Coordinates of C-alpha atoms in Angstrom, one line a residue:
Chain T
M1 CA 18.5 -11.6 21.2
S2 CA 20.4 -12.4 17.7
F3 CA 16.9 -14.3 16.3
I4 CA 15.4 -11.0 17.1
E5 CA 17.9 -9.5 15.5
S6 CA 17.5 -11.5 12.3
G7 CA 13.6 -11.0 12.2
I8 CA 13.9 -7.0 12.1
E9 CA 16.5 -7.4 9.9
H10 CA 13.7 -9.2 7.6
L11 CA 11.4 -6.9 8.2
G12 CA 13.7 -3.9 7.6
K13 CA 13.9 -6.2 3.8
V14 CA 10.2 -5.9 3.9
I15 CA 10.5 -1.8 4.0
K16 CA 12.8 -1.4 2.0
T17 CA 11.7 -3.5 -0.9
G18 CA 8.4 -1.6 -0.7
Y19 CA 10.8 1.4 -0.6
V20 CA 12.8 0.4 -3.7
Q21 CA 10.0 -0.9 -5.9
W22 CA 7.8 2.5 -5.3
E23 CA 11.0 4.5 -6.1
L24 CA 12.3 2.9 -9.1
A25 CA 8.5 2.4 -10.2
S26 CA 8.7 6.4 -10.5
G27 CA 11.5 6.3 -13.2
N28 CA 11.4 7.6 -16.7
G29 CA 11.9 4.4 -18.7
F30 CA 10.0 2.3 -21.5
F31 CA 8.0 -0.1 -19.2
Q32 CA 7.4 2.6 -16.4
R33 CA 5.5 5.1 -19.0
L34 CA 3.1 1.9 -20.1
D35 CA 0.3 1.9 -18.8
A36 CA -0.5 -0.3 -15.7
R37 CA -2.9 -3.0 -17.6
I38 CA -0.5 -3.7 -20.3
K39 CA 2.1 -4.6 -18.0
V40 CA 0.0 -6.8 -16.2
L41 CA -1.3 -8.5 -19.4
F42 CA 2.1 -8.8 -20.6
L43 CA 3.3 -10.8 -17.3
I44 CA 0.6 -13.4 -16.8
F45 CA 0.5 -13.7 -20.6
F46 CA 4.7 -14.3 -20.8
I47 CA 4.9 -15.8 -17.9
V48 CA 1.9 -18.7 -19.1
I49 CA 4.4 -18.5 -22.1
V50 CA 7.6 -19.3 -19.9
S51 CA 5.8 -22.1 -18.3
L52 CA 4.3 -24.0 -21.5
K53 CA 7.8 -24.0 -23.2
R54 CA 9.5 -27.3 -23.7
E55 CA 12.9 -26.5 -25.2
L56 CA 15.8 -24.9 -24.1
L57 CA 16.1 -22.5 -26.9
P58 CA 12.7 -20.5 -27.1
E59 CA 13.8 -20.1 -23.0
I60 CA 16.7 -18.5 -23.8
A61 CA 15.3 -16.2 -26.6
I62 CA 12.8 -14.8 -23.8
A63 CA 15.8 -14.3 -20.9
F64 CA 17.2 -12.4 -23.8
F65 CA 14.2 -10.6 -24.6
V66 CA 13.4 -9.3 -20.9
F67 CA 17.0 -7.9 -20.5
S68 CA 16.3 -5.9 -23.5
L69 CA 13.0 -4.5 -21.9
T70 CA 15.0 -4.1 -18.7
F71 CA 17.7 -2.4 -20.8
A72 CA 15.3 0.0 -22.0
S73 CA 13.9 0.8 -18.9
R74 CA 16.7 1.7 -17.6
L75 CA 16.7 0.0 -14.8
N76 CA 20.1 -1.5 -12.7
I77 CA 21.1 -4.0 -14.7
L78 CA 23.5 -5.5 -12.1
N79 CA 21.1 -4.7 -8.9
F80 CA 18.4 -6.3 -11.3
Y81 CA 20.0 -9.4 -12.5
G82 CA 21.9 -10.2 -9.0
R83 CA 18.3 -10.6 -7.2
V84 CA 17.3 -12.6 -10.4
L85 CA 19.6 -15.3 -10.1
F86 CA 19.8 -15.2 -6.9
F87 CA 16.2 -16.5 -7.0
G88 CA 17.5 -18.4 -10.0
F89 CA 20.0 -20.4 -8.1
V90 CA 18.1 -21.4 -5.1
F91 CA 15.2 -22.2 -6.8
G92 CA 15.8 -23.4 -10.3
F93 CA 19.4 -24.8 -9.9
L94 CA 20.0 -26.1 -6.3
I95 CA 16.2 -27.8 -6.2
A96 CA 16.7 -29.6 -9.2
M97 CA 20.2 -30.3 -9.0
P98 CA 19.8 -33.6 -7.6
S99 CA 17.3 -34.4 -10.7
A100 CA 20.6 -34.5 -12.8
F101 CA 21.7 -37.4 -11.4
N102 CA 20.7 -41.0 -12.9
V103 CA 18.9 -41.9 -9.7
I104 CA 16.3 -39.6 -10.7
T105 CA 16.6 -39.1 -14.4
K106 CA 17.1 -42.0 -16.7
G107 CA 19.7 -41.0 -19.7
D108 CA 23.2 -41.0 -21.0
I109 CA 26.0 -40.7 -18.3
I110 CA 28.3 -38.0 -19.4
L111 CA 29.8 -38.0 -15.9
P112 CA 30.2 -40.8 -13.7
L113 CA 30.8 -40.1 -10.0
I114 CA 30.8 -43.1 -8.0
H115 CA 31.0 -46.8 -8.9
F116 CA 29.3 -50.6 -7.3
S117 CA 29.7 -53.5 -7.7
K118 CA 26.6 -54.0 -8.8
P119 CA 23.3 -52.6 -8.5
Y120 CA 20.8 -52.4 -5.4
D121 CA 17.4 -52.4 -5.2
F122 CA 15.5 -51.2 -1.9
W123 CA 11.7 -51.5 -2.0
I124 CA 10.6 -49.4 -4.4
Y125 CA 13.8 -47.9 -5.2
H126 CA 16.8 -48.5 -7.5
I127 CA 20.4 -47.5 -7.2
P128 CA 22.5 -48.6 -10.5
A129 CA 25.6 -50.0 -10.1
T130 CA 27.3 -46.6 -11.4
I131 CA 26.1 -43.5 -10.2
G132 CA 26.3 -40.0 -12.5
I133 CA 25.4 -36.9 -13.9
T134 CA 23.0 -37.7 -17.0
E135 CA 22.6 -35.6 -20.1
E136 CA 19.1 -35.7 -19.9
G137 CA 18.9 -34.4 -16.1
I138 CA 21.7 -31.6 -16.9
S139 CA 18.8 -30.5 -19.9
T140 CA 16.0 -30.7 -17.0
V141 CA 17.8 -28.6 -14.4
A142 CA 18.8 -26.0 -17.0
M143 CA 15.2 -26.3 -18.5
L144 CA 13.9 -25.5 -14.5
T145 CA 16.5 -22.6 -13.7
L146 CA 15.8 -20.5 -16.8
R147 CA 12.1 -21.1 -16.5
V148 CA 12.2 -19.5 -12.7
I149 CA 14.9 -17.0 -14.0
N150 CA 12.4 -15.9 -17.1
S151 CA 9.4 -16.0 -14.7
V152 CA 11.0 -14.1 -11.6
S153 CA 13.1 -11.7 -14.2
L154 CA 9.2 -10.7 -15.6
S155 CA 7.7 -10.0 -12.5
F156 CA 10.7 -8.1 -11.1
L157 CA 10.6 -6.3 -14.6
V158 CA 6.7 -5.5 -13.4
L159 CA 6.9 -4.7 -10.4
Y160 CA 9.6 -2.5 -10.6
T161 CA 8.5 -0.1 -12.9
T162 CA 5.0 -0.3 -11.5
P163 CA 3.8 1.3 -8.9
F164 CA 2.1 -1.7 -6.3
L165 CA -1.3 -0.1 -6.0
D166 CA -1.8 0.2 -9.9
I167 CA -0.5 -3.5 -10.5
I168 CA -3.9 -4.3 -8.2
R169 CA -6.0 -1.8 -9.7
A170 CA -4.8 -3.4 -13.3
L171 CA -6.5 -6.5 -12.1
K172 CA -9.9 -4.7 -12.7
V173 CA -9.0 -6.6 -16.0
F174 CA -10.0 -9.9 -14.8
R175 CA -12.7 -8.8 -13.5
V176 CA -11.2 -9.1 -9.9
P177 CA -14.2 -7.8 -7.7
D178 CA -13.4 -4.3 -6.3
A179 CA -13.7 -5.9 -2.7
V180 CA -11.2 -8.1 -3.4
L181 CA -8.7 -5.5 -4.8
M182 CA -9.8 -2.5 -2.0
I183 CA -8.7 -6.3 0.5
I184 CA -5.2 -6.7 -1.2
T185 CA -4.5 -2.6 -1.4
L186 CA -5.0 -1.9 2.1
T187 CA -3.3 -4.8 3.2
Y188 CA -0.6 -4.0 1.1
K189 CA -0.2 -0.4 3.0
Y190 CA -0.2 -2.2 6.9
I191 CA 1.9 -4.6 6.1
F192 CA 4.2 -1.5 5.7
I193 CA 2.9 -0.4 9.1
F194 CA 3.0 -2.9 11.2
A195 CA 6.6 -4.0 10.1
K196 CA 7.5 -0.3 11.1
T197 CA 5.6 -0.5 14.8
I198 CA 7.3 -4.0 15.7
E199 CA 10.5 -2.1 14.5
D200 CA 10.0 0.7 16.8
M201 CA 9.1 -2.5 19.8
H202 CA 12.3 -3.9 19.3
L203 CA 14.4 -0.9 19.7
A204 CA 12.4 0.4 22.7
K205 CA 12.8 -3.4 24.1
K206 CA 16.4 -2.9 23.0
S207 CA 17.3 0.3 24.3
R208 CA 15.9 -0.6 28.1
T209 CA 18.0 -4.4 27.9
A210 CA 21.2 -4.6 29.6
G211 CA 23.0 -7.8 29.2
G212 CA 21.2 -10.7 27.3
I213 CA 18.1 -12.3 27.9
G214 CA 17.2 -15.8 27.7
N215 CA 15.3 -17.6 24.9
K216 CA 12.3 -18.6 27.3
E217 CA 12.0 -14.9 28.3
A218 CA 12.9 -14.1 24.5
R219 CA 9.6 -16.3 23.4
E220 CA 7.4 -14.6 25.9
W221 CA 8.2 -11.3 24.4
I222 CA 8.0 -12.5 20.4
A223 CA 4.3 -13.9 22.2
G224 CA 3.9 -10.7 23.8
R225 CA 4.6 -8.6 20.5
I226 CA 2.4 -11.0 18.3
A227 CA -0.8 -10.9 20.6
F228 CA -0.1 -6.7 21.0
M229 CA 0.0 -6.7 17.1
F230 CA -3.3 -9.1 17.3
K231 CA -4.8 -6.2 19.0
K232 CA -3.2 -3.3 17.1
S233 CA -4.7 -4.8 14.0
R234 CA -8.2 -5.3 15.7
Q235 CA -8.0 -1.6 16.6
R236 CA -7.1 -0.3 13.1
C237 CA -9.8 -2.7 11.9
E238 CA -12.2 0.0 13.6
D239 CA -10.4 2.9 12.9
V240 CA -10.6 2.1 9.8
F241 CA -14.3 1.2 9.3
N242 CA -14.9 4.5 11.5
A243 CA -12.9 6.3 8.7
M244 CA -14.7 4.8 5.5
I245 CA -18.1 5.5 7.3
A246 CA -17.2 9.0 7.6
R247 CA -16.2 9.5 4.3
G248 CA -19.9 8.1 3.2
F249 CA -18.8 4.6 2.7
S250 CA -21.8 2.5 1.9
D251 CA -21.4 -1.0 1.2
T252 CA -20.6 -0.7 -2.3
V253 CA -16.8 -0.5 -3.1
A254 CA -15.6 1.0 -6.5
I255 CA -12.1 1.4 -7.3
Y256 CA -12.0 4.0 -10.6
G257 CA -10.8 2.8 -13.6
F258 CA -7.7 4.3 -15.4
K259 CA -8.1 7.0 -18.0
K260 CA -8.0 5.6 -21.5
M261 CA -5.1 4.4 -23.1
N262 CA -3.5 6.2 -26.0
K263 CA -1.9 5.4 -29.2
R264 CA 1.8 4.9 -27.3
D265 CA 0.4 2.0 -25.1
A266 CA -2.4 0.8 -27.7
A267 CA 1.1 0.1 -29.7
A268 CA 3.6 -1.0 -27.7
G269 CA 0.6 -3.4 -26.4
C270 CA 0.8 -4.7 -29.5
V271 CA 4.6 -5.1 -30.1
L272 CA 4.4 -6.9 -26.9
F273 CA 1.3 -9.1 -27.7
S274 CA 3.0 -10.0 -31.3
A275 CA 6.4 -11.0 -29.8
G276 CA 4.4 -13.2 -27.0
I277 CA 2.8 -15.1 -29.9
I278 CA 6.3 -15.9 -31.4
F279 CA 7.8 -16.9 -28.5
L280 CA 4.8 -19.3 -28.4
W281 CA 5.2 -20.8 -32.1
I282 CA 9.0 -21.4 -31.9
Chain G
M1 CA 6.5 -24.7 1.1
H2 CA 6.7 -21.9 -1.3
I3 CA 6.4 -23.5 -4.7
P4 CA 7.8 -21.3 -7.1
D5 CA 6.8 -21.2 -11.2
G6 CA 8.0 -23.4 -13.7
Y7 CA 7.3 -26.9 -10.9
L8 CA 4.0 -27.3 -11.7
S9 CA 2.4 -28.2 -15.5
P10 CA -0.4 -26.2 -16.7
Q11 CA -3.0 -29.1 -16.0
T12 CA -2.0 -28.6 -12.4
Y13 CA -2.2 -25.1 -11.6
L14 CA -5.0 -24.3 -13.4
P15 CA -7.2 -26.5 -11.9
L16 CA -5.7 -25.5 -8.2
Y17 CA -6.4 -21.6 -9.1
G18 CA -10.1 -22.9 -9.5
V19 CA -10.1 -24.4 -6.9
S20 CA -8.6 -21.7 -4.6
F21 CA -11.3 -19.9 -6.0
A22 CA -14.6 -21.7 -5.0
F23 CA -12.7 -21.6 -1.3
W24 CA -12.1 -17.5 -1.8
A25 CA -15.8 -17.5 -3.0
I26 CA -17.4 -19.0 -0.5
A27 CA -15.5 -17.3 2.3
L28 CA -16.0 -14.0 0.7
R29 CA -19.6 -14.7 1.2
K30 CA -19.7 -16.3 4.6
L31 CA -17.6 -13.5 6.1
K32 CA -19.7 -10.8 4.0
S33 CA -22.8 -12.2 5.3
E34 CA -21.3 -12.4 9.2
L35 CA -19.4 -8.9 9.1
S36 CA -21.9 -7.1 6.5
V37 CA -20.0 -3.8 5.7
K38 CA -16.9 -4.2 7.8
H39 CA -15.8 -7.4 6.3
I40 CA -13.2 -5.4 4.3
P41 CA -11.0 -3.5 7.0
Y42 CA -11.2 -6.8 8.7
L43 CA -10.2 -9.2 6.5
A44 CA -7.1 -6.2 5.2
M45 CA -6.3 -6.2 9.0
T46 CA -5.9 -10.2 9.4
A47 CA -4.2 -10.8 6.4
A48 CA -1.5 -7.8 7.5
F49 CA -1.3 -9.7 10.9
S50 CA -0.9 -13.5 8.7
F51 CA 2.0 -11.7 6.4
I52 CA 3.3 -10.6 9.9
I53 CA 3.0 -13.4 12.0
Q54 CA 6.0 -15.0 9.0
M55 CA 8.0 -12.2 10.0
F56 CA 8.8 -13.4 13.4
N57 CA 11.9 -15.5 13.9
I58 CA 11.1 -17.7 17.4
P59 CA 13.7 -19.3 19.6
I60 CA 12.8 -23.4 19.7
P61 CA 14.0 -25.6 22.5
G62 CA 16.4 -27.4 21.3
G63 CA 18.3 -24.7 19.6
T64 CA 17.4 -23.8 16.5
T65 CA 14.7 -21.0 15.5
G66 CA 12.2 -20.7 12.9
H67 CA 9.0 -18.7 11.6
A68 CA 5.7 -20.3 11.4
V69 CA 3.5 -20.3 8.1
G70 CA 1.0 -18.9 10.7
A71 CA -2.0 -20.6 8.9
G72 CA -2.7 -22.9 12.0
I73 CA -2.7 -20.0 14.8
A74 CA -4.5 -17.8 12.0
A75 CA -7.4 -20.6 12.1
L76 CA -7.4 -21.2 16.0
L77 CA -7.5 -17.3 16.1
L78 CA -10.2 -16.3 13.6
G79 CA -11.8 -19.1 12.0
P80 CA -10.7 -21.2 8.7
W81 CA -13.0 -19.3 6.7
T82 CA -11.3 -16.2 7.5
A83 CA -7.6 -17.4 7.7
V84 CA -8.4 -18.8 4.5
I85 CA -8.7 -14.8 3.1
A86 CA -6.2 -13.5 5.4
V87 CA -3.8 -16.2 4.3
S88 CA -4.2 -16.3 0.9
V89 CA -3.7 -12.0 0.5
A90 CA -0.4 -12.4 2.8
L91 CA 0.9 -15.1 -0.2
I92 CA -0.3 -13.1 -3.0
I93 CA 1.8 -10.3 -1.8
Q94 CA 4.4 -12.1 -1.4
A95 CA 4.1 -13.7 -4.5
I96 CA 3.9 -10.3 -6.5
V97 CA 5.9 -8.0 -4.8
F98 CA 8.9 -10.3 -2.6
G99 CA 9.0 -13.0 -5.4
D100 CA 8.4 -15.6 -2.6
G101 CA 6.3 -18.3 -4.4
G102 CA 5.3 -17.9 -8.3
I103 CA 2.0 -16.4 -9.9
T104 CA 1.6 -19.7 -11.8
A105 CA 1.7 -21.3 -8.5
I106 CA -0.5 -18.5 -6.7
G107 CA -3.3 -20.9 -6.9
A108 CA -1.8 -23.8 -5.8
N109 CA 0.0 -22.5 -3.0
C110 CA -3.1 -20.6 -2.0
F111 CA -4.6 -24.1 -1.7
N112 CA -1.6 -25.7 0.3
M113 CA -1.2 -23.4 2.4
A114 CA -4.5 -20.7 3.0
V115 CA -6.5 -23.8 2.3
V116 CA -6.0 -27.2 3.2
M117 CA -3.8 -26.1 6.2
P118 CA -6.2 -23.7 8.3
F119 CA -8.8 -26.5 7.8
T120 CA -6.9 -28.9 9.3
S121 CA -5.2 -27.2 12.0
Y122 CA -8.9 -26.3 13.2
W123 CA -10.4 -29.8 13.2
V124 CA -7.9 -31.6 14.2
F125 CA -7.7 -28.7 17.2
K126 CA -11.1 -29.3 18.0
L127 CA -10.6 -33.2 17.2
A128 CA -7.6 -33.1 20.2
M129 CA -9.7 -30.8 22.8
G130 CA -12.7 -33.6 22.6
K131 CA -15.6 -32.8 24.3
S132 CA -13.1 -30.3 26.9
K133 CA -15.6 -27.6 27.9
N134 CA -14.1 -26.2 31.2
L135 CA -11.6 -24.0 29.1
S136 CA -12.4 -20.6 31.0
S137 CA -9.7 -19.0 33.3
P138 CA -9.4 -21.9 35.8
L139 CA -7.6 -23.8 32.9
F140 CA -4.9 -21.4 34.5
S141 CA -5.0 -21.6 37.8
K142 CA -3.6 -24.1 40.1
G143 CA -6.2 -26.3 39.8
G144 CA -6.4 -26.7 35.8
K145 CA -3.3 -28.3 34.8
G146 CA -4.6 -31.3 33.2
G147 CA -6.8 -29.1 31.2
F148 CA -3.5 -26.9 29.8
A149 CA -1.6 -30.1 28.7
R150 CA -4.5 -31.1 26.4
L151 CA -4.8 -27.6 25.4
S152 CA -0.8 -27.5 24.5
I153 CA -0.8 -30.7 23.3
A154 CA -4.1 -30.2 20.9
S155 CA -2.5 -26.7 19.6
F156 CA 0.9 -28.8 18.9
L157 CA -0.7 -31.2 17.4
S158 CA -2.9 -28.8 15.1
G159 CA 0.5 -26.5 14.1
Y160 CA 2.1 -30.1 13.2
I161 CA 0.3 -31.9 11.8
G162 CA -1.6 -29.0 9.4
L163 CA 2.0 -28.0 8.1
S164 CA 2.5 -31.7 7.1
I165 CA -0.6 -32.5 6.0
S166 CA 0.1 -29.4 3.5
A167 CA 3.8 -30.2 2.8
V168 CA 2.5 -33.5 1.7
I169 CA 0.2 -32.3 -0.5
T170 CA 2.7 -29.9 -2.0
A171 CA 4.7 -32.9 -2.5
V172 CA 1.9 -35.0 -4.2
E173 CA 1.7 -31.9 -6.7
F174 CA 5.6 -32.2 -7.6
G175 CA 5.4 -35.5 -7.6
I176 CA 2.9 -36.1 -10.5
Q177 CA 4.6 -33.7 -12.6
P178 CA 6.8 -36.3 -14.3
I179 CA 3.7 -38.9 -14.6
I180 CA 1.2 -35.9 -16.4
A181 CA 3.6 -33.7 -17.8
A182 CA 6.7 -36.2 -19.8
D183 CA 8.3 -35.8 -23.3
A184 CA 8.1 -38.4 -25.8
D185 CA 11.1 -40.1 -24.3
G186 CA 9.7 -39.8 -20.7
K187 CA 11.9 -36.8 -19.4
P188 CA 10.2 -34.6 -17.3
L189 CA 9.3 -31.1 -18.3
Y190 CA 8.5 -30.1 -15.1
A191 CA 9.2 -30.9 -11.3
P192 CA 11.1 -33.9 -12.2
Y193 CA 11.4 -36.1 -8.6
P194 CA 8.6 -38.6 -8.8
L195 CA 6.3 -39.3 -6.4
S196 CA 8.6 -41.8 -4.6
V197 CA 11.4 -39.1 -3.9
A198 CA 9.1 -35.9 -3.2
V199 CA 6.5 -37.4 -0.9
P200 CA 9.2 -39.0 1.5
V201 CA 11.7 -36.3 1.3
M202 CA 8.8 -33.3 1.9
A203 CA 6.9 -35.8 4.6
L204 CA 10.0 -36.2 6.6
E205 CA 11.8 -32.8 6.8
H206 CA 8.0 -31.5 7.9
L207 CA 7.4 -34.4 10.4
L208 CA 11.5 -34.4 11.7
L209 CA 11.6 -30.0 11.7
F210 CA 9.4 -27.8 10.1
G211 CA 6.0 -29.6 11.5
I212 CA 7.6 -29.5 15.0
I213 CA 8.8 -25.5 14.6
E214 CA 4.9 -25.0 13.7
G215 CA 3.2 -27.0 16.7
V216 CA 5.8 -25.2 19.4
V217 CA 4.8 -21.7 17.7
T218 CA 1.1 -22.6 17.6
A219 CA 0.9 -24.0 21.0
M220 CA 3.4 -21.2 22.2
L221 CA 1.3 -18.2 20.8
L222 CA -2.3 -20.0 21.7
K223 CA -1.1 -20.2 25.0
Y224 CA 0.0 -16.7 25.3
F225 CA -3.4 -15.4 24.1
L226 CA -5.6 -17.8 26.2
K227 CA -3.6 -16.5 29.4
H228 CA -3.8 -12.7 28.2
E229 CA -6.5 -12.7 25.7
P230 CA -9.2 -15.5 25.9
D231 CA -11.9 -13.8 24.1
A232 CA -9.9 -13.0 20.9
V233 CA -9.5 -17.1 20.4
Y234 CA -12.5 -18.1 18.2
A235 CA -11.6 -21.9 18.6
I236 CA -12.4 -21.8 21.7
R237 CA -14.8 -19.0 22.0
G238 CA -17.8 -21.2 21.0
D239 CA -16.8 -23.7 23.9
R240 CA -16.4 -20.5 26.0
Q241 CA -20.0 -19.9 25.9

């Protein structure tokens, strides 16, 4: 049952992430008090800037800028950067690391590791006589790792300071149709409801099971639970639809917009936009 | 398979956003005309279901466990156009809430896993099933072993080939980066691996491991559905009528 447990653990993390996000978004820091539209525009603008930068220095400057915003938003720096660095390590450093070798990135070898008597050619591949880490390769790995760290920290900064439903509502700025926003909103809510249902089913099964069960039986059980979730999602669809009809839904979805932006939001928006322009320019 | 931010250049992620937008628009129009006002709760529930499928770790014969991307089984159960929206919404929520996949890469990830994979899986299944019309209950009775074997192979291939093709396309997106986005000295600015490295690596790991997991999960789930909920399976509904 250990693999079932690990699946349930994964589901538990989903629920916990949602709860932590909701809890932190209701804090009283700099970003929490900003209008969600400003934050979503900031996120998109800065993530594009991060993807456009071609040198390490501007990426480092952006990293410091995001750090100062995180600090001003009174987020738990250790937890926040613990998660960000984990993503940066796995999706940035680990994936990019092999490209530091001269087999992938040509350049000046700064750390020779393996020597052969001669270079080898195999089909379209060339193995040089000396394999090692190049200066250019290190710079590529550092660049990719920093890009991942910056992008993830920007996403988490906005996510941890804004309720998810406000983020989705703010996408109206980009003229995303209300029907699409409603689909995403409903999906988000039901992911948590379904995750909880699966957790309950697992607990019920565990409390009735004495000893272990075989893989074949476990596969049957999981297939059965997935089928049950499918049936449940169909049934929920009917329930939600009936509830929508009962509340007078015709065919037009209209998600309410935000209240008018105040001067504080406009000023913060101008500062963030100006910072973005500076990062674009340097 | 989820591409993070920073690996794709703007000249790759912007067009892929465009292609995904086109598929989303067609899928929404198609589903709205089929389902009318019901399309919103229907798509939301199927998207939540697509997300949840990925949460199940399943033991695979041979000692390993894994979870499916789920786009193949979603296409067989719901139809490819519904799967486009359901899997896309699941991927968008994964990117925004869980940091699984980048925000700039949402278009690319949706194209690879929510467009290419459902359509490939669906058509591979249809092709492998051929003109088999006898898909009703005798399939699972004592006399239906031949049909059952064909169905198992078709559903396995559907998941296996769907994921493998999707992985190769992802690898091509990575592999073209050093060609289209390098600095004056030829140093890659985004994903550093050339096509000669990215494609064989991604293709091999998906052909030899992840594709098999996806295929087994797809076959296992489809078998269960046909046994207990045959009317719920979109891919054979037409054949059964």
